[in-house]
PDB file of C-alpha atoms in Angstrom:
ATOM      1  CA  UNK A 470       4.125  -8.853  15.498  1.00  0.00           C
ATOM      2  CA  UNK A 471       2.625 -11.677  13.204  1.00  0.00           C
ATOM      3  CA  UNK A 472       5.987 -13.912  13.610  1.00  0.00           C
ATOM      4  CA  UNK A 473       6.514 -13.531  17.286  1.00  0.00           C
ATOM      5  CA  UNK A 474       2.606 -12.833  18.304  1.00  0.00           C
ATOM      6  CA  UNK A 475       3.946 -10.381  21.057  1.00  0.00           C
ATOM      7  CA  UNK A 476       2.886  -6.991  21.246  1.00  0.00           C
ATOM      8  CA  UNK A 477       4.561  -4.312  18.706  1.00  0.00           C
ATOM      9  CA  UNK A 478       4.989  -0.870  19.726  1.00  0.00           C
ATOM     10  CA  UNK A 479       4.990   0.334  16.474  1.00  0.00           C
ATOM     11  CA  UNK A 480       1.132  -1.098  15.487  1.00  0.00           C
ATOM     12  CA  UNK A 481      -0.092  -3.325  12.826  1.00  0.00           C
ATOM     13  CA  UNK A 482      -1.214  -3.506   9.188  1.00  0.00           C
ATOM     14  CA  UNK A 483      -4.899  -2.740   9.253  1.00  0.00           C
ATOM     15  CA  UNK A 484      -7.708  -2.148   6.267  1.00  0.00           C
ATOM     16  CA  UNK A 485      -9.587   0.670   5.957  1.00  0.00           C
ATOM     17  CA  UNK A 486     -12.725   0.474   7.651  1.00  0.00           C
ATOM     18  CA  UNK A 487     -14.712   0.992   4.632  1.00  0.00           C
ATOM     19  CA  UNK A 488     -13.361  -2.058   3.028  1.00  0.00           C
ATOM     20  CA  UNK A 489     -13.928  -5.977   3.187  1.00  0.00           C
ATOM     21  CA  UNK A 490     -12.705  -8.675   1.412  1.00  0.00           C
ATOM     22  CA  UNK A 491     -14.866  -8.435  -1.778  1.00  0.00           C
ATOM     23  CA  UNK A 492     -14.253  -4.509  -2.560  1.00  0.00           C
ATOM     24  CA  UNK A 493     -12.494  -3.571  -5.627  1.00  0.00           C
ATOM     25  CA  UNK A 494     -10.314  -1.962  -4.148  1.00  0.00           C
ATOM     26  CA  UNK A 495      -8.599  -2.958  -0.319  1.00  0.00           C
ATOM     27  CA  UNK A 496      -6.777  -0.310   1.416  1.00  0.00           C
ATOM     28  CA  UNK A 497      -4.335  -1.730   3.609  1.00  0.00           C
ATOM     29  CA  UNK A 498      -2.346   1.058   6.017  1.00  0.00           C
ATOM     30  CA  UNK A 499       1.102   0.135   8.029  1.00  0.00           C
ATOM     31  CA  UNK A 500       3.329   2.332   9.817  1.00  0.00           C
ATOM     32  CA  UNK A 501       6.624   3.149   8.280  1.00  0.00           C
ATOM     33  CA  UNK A 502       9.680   2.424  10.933  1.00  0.00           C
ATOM     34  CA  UNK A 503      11.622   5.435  10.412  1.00  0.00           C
ATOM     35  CA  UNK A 504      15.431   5.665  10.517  1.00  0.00           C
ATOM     36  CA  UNK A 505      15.496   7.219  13.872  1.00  0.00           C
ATOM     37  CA  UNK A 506      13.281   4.481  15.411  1.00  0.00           C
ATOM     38  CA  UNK A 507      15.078   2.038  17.765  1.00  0.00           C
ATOM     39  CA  UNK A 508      13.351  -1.485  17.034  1.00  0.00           C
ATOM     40  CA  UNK A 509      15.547  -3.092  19.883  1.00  0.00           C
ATOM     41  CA  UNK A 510      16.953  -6.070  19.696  1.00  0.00           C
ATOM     42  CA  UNK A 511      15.411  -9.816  18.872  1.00  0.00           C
ATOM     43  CA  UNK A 512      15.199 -12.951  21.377  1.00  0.00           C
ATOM     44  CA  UNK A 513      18.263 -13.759  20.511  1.00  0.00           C
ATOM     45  CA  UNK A 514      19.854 -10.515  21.478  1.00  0.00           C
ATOM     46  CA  UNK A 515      20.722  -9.049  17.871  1.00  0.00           C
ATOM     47  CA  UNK A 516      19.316  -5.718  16.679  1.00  0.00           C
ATOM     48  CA  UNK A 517      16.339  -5.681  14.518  1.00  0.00           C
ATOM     49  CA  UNK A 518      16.615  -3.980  11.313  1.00  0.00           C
ATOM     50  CA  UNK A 519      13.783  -1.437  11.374  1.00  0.00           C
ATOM     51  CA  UNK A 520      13.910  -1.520   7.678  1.00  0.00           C
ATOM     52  CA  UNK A 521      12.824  -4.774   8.050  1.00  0.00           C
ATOM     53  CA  UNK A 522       9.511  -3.445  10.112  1.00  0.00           C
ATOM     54  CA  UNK A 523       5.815  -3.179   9.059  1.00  0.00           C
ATOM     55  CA  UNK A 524       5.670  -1.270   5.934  1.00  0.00           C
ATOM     56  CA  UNK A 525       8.832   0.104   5.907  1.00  0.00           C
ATOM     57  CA  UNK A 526       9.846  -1.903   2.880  1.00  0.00           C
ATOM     58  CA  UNK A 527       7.700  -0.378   1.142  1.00  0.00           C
ATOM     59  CA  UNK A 528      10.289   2.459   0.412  1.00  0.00           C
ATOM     60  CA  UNK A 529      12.622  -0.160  -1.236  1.00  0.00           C
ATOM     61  CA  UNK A 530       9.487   0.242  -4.452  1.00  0.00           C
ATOM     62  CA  UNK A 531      10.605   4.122  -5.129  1.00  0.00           C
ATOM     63  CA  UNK A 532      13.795   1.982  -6.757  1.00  0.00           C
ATOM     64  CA  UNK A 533      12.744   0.988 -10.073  1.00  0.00           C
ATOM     65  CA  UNK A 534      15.779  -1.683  -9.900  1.00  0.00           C
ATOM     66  CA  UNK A 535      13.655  -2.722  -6.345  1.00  0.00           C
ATOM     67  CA  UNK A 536      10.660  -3.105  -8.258  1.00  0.00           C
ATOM     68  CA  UNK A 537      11.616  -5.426 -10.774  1.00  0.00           C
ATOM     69  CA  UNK A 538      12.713  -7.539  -8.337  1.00  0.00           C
ATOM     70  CA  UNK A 539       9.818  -7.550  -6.457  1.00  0.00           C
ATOM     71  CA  UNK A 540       6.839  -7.256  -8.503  1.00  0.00           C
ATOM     72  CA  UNK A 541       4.238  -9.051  -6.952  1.00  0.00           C
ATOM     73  CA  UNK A 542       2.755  -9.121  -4.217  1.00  0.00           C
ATOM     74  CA  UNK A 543       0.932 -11.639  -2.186  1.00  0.00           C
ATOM     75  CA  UNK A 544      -2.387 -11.392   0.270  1.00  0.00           C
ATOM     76  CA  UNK A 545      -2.285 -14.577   2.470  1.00  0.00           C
ATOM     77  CA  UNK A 546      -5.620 -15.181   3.964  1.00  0.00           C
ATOM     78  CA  UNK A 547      -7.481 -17.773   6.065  1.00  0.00           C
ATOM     79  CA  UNK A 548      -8.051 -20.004   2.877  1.00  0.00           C
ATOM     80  CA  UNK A 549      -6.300 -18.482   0.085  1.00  0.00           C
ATOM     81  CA  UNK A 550      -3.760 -16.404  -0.828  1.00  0.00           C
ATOM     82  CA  UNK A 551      -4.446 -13.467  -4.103  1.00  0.00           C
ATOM     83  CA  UNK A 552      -1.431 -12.139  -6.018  1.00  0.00           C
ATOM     84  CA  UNK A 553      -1.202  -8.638  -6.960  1.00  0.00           C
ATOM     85  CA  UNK A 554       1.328  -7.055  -9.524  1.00  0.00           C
ATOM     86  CA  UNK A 555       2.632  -3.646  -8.789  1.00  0.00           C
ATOM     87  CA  UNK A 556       0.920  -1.055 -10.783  1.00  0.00           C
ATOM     88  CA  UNK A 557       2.160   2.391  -9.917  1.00  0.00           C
ATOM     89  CA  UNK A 558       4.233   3.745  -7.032  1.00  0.00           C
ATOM     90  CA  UNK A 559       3.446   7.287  -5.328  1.00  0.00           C
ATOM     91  CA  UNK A 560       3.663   9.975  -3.335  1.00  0.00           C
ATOM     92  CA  UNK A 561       0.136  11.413  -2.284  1.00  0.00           C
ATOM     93  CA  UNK A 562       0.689  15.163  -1.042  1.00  0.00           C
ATOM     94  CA  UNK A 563      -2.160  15.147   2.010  1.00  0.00           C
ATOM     95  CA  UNK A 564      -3.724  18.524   2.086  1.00  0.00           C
ATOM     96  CA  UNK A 565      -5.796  19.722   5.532  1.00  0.00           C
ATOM     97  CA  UNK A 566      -9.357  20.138   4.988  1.00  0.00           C
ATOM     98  CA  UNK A 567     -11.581  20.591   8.393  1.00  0.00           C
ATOM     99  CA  UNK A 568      -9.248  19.586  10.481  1.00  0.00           C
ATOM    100  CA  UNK A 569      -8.184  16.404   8.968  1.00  0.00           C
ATOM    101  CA  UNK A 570      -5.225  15.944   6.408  1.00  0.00           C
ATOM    102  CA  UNK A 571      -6.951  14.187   2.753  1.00  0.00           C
ATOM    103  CA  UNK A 572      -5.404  13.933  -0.859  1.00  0.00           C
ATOM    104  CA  UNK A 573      -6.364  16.336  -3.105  1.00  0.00           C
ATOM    105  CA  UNK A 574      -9.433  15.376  -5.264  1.00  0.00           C
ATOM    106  CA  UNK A 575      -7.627  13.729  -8.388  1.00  0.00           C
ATOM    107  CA  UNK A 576      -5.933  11.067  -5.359  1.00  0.00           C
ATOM    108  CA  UNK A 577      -8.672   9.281  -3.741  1.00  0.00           C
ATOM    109  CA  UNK A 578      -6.676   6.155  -3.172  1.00  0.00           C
ATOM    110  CA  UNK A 579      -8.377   5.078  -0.289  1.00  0.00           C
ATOM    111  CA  UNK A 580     -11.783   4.385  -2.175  1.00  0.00           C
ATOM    112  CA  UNK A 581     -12.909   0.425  -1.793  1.00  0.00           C
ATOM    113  CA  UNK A 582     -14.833   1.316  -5.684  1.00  0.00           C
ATOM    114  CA  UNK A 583     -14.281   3.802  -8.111  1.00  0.00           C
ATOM    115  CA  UNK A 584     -16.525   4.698 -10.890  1.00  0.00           C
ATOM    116  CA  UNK A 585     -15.652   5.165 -14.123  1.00  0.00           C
ATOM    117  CA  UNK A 586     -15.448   8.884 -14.506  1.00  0.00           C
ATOM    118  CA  UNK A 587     -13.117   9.309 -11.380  1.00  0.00           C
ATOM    119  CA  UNK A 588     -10.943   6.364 -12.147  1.00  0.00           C
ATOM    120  CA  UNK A 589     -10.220   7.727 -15.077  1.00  0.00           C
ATOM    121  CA  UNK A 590      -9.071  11.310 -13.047  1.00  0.00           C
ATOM    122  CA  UNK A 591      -7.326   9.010 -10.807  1.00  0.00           C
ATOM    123  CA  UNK A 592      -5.163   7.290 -13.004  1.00  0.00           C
ATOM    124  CA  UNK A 593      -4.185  10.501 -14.837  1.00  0.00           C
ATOM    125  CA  UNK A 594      -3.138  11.708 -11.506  1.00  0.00           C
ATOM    126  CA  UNK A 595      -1.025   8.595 -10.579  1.00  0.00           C
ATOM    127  CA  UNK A 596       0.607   8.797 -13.734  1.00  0.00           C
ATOM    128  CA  UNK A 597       1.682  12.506 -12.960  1.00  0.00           C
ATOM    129  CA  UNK A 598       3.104  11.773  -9.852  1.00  0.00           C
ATOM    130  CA  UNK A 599       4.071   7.826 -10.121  1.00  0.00           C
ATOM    131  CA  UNK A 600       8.048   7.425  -9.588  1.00  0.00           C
ATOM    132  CA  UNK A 601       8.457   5.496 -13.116  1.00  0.00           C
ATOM    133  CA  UNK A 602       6.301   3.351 -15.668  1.00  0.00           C
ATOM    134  CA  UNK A 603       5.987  -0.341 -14.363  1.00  0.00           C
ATOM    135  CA  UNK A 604       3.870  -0.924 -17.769  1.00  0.00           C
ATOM    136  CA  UNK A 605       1.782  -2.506 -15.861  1.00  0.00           C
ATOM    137  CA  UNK A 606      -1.823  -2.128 -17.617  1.00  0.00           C
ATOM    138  CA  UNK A 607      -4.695  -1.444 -15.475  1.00  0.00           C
ATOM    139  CA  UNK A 608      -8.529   0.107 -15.313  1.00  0.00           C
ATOM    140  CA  UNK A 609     -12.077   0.433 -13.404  1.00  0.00           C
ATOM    141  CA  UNK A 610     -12.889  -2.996 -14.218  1.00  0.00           C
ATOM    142  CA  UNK A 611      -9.538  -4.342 -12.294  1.00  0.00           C
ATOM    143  CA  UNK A 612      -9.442  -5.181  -8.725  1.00  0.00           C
ATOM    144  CA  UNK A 613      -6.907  -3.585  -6.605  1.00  0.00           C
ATOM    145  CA  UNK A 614      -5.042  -3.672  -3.177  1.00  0.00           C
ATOM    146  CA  UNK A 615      -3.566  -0.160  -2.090  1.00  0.00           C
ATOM    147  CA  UNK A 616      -0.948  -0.009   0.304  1.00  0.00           C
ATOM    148  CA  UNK A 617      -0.262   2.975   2.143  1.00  0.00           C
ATOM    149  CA  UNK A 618       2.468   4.255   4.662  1.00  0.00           C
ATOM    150  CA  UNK A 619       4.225   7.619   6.198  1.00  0.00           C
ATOM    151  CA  UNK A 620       6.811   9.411   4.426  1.00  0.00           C
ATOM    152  CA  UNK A 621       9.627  10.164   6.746  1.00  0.00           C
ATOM    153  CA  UNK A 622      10.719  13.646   5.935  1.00  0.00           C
ATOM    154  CA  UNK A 623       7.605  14.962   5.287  1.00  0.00           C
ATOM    155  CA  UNK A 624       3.943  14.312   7.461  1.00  0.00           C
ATOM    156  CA  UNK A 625       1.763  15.552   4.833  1.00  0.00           C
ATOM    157  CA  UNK A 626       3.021  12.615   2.152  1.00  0.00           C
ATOM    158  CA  UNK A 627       1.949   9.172   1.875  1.00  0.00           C
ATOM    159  CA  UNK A 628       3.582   6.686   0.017  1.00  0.00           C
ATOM    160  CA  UNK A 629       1.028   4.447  -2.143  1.00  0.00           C
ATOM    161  CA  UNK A 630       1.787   1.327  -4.059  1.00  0.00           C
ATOM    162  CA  UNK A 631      -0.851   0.279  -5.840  1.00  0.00           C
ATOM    163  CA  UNK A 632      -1.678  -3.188  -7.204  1.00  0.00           C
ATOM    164  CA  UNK A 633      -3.948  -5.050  -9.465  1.00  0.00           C
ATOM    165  CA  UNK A 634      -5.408  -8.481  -8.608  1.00  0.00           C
ATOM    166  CA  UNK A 635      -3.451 -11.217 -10.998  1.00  0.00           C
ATOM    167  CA  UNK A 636      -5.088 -14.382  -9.365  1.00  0.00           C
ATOM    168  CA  UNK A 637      -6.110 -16.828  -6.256  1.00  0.00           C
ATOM    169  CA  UNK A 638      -4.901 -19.727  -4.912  1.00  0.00           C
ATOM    170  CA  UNK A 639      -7.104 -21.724  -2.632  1.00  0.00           C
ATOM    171  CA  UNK A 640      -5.638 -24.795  -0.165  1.00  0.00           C
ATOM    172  CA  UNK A 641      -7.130 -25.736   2.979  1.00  0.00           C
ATOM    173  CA  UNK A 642      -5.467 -25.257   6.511  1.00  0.00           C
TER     174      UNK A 642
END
């Protein structure tokens, strides 16, 4: 847990191996606490909210109300922290291929580059299956941070909410 520092049943945000700091695009993956998960209860003795829990909050982007309130998004680092704007929110419909469950070809979202000719399939697929127009603009030469959790009702879905780079900040700890 990065408030408490005490061990979290339920995992941590983590990039995707392929990725560092510098890709175009970082993948970050976080579980989604579902509804039937019992968080327990805080130090103080009150139940924790597992909407409140790792990625879960994600869902609250599938609102385009939710999204307008909560466009940006921040990635705090040792020395700096980048700002990202919400781009597109989706579903990605896994499909198994030897043994392991991938997105369809159009849906690579977990790519740390993307050349032009498949960004361009990408984003056609994104708009398809997005849950509404943020108007945000966006293209190959953008940077991006992908966020990725579990869809409750169904194991084969991810939910993706992708987001282009806006800026840094830099201050010294």
């Amino acid at each position: 847990d990065f408030e408490t520092k005490k061990y979290s049943v339920i995992g941590t945000v983590f990039m995707d191996s392929e990725c560092d700091l510098d890709c175009q695009n970082i993948i970050l993956y976080g579980h989604n606490a579902f509804s039937s998960y019992d968080a327990g209860t805080d130090e103080n003795g009150n139940k924790i909210d597992n909407k409140t829990l790792m990625f879960t909050p994600l869902d609250q982007f599938k609102d385009k109300e939710n999204y307008k309130k909560n466009k940006t998004v921040n990635l705090i680092l040792e020395d700096e922290i980048r700002t990202y704007e919400v781009a597109a929110v989706y579903y990605c419909k896994l499909i198994e291929e030897d043994g392991y469950l991938v997105p369809e070809e159009d849906m690579y979202y977990y790519l740390p580059y993307y050349g032009n000719d498949y960004f361009d399939t990408y984003k056609e697929a994104i708009t398809r299956e997005q849950f509404y127009s943020t108007g945000v603009d966006y293209s190959n030469k953008d940077k991006f941070l992908t966020l990725q959790t579990c869809v409750e009702a169904d194991g084969n879905l991810r939910l993706i909410v992708l987001c282009k780079y806006i800026s840094t900040e830099f201050y010294s700890g």
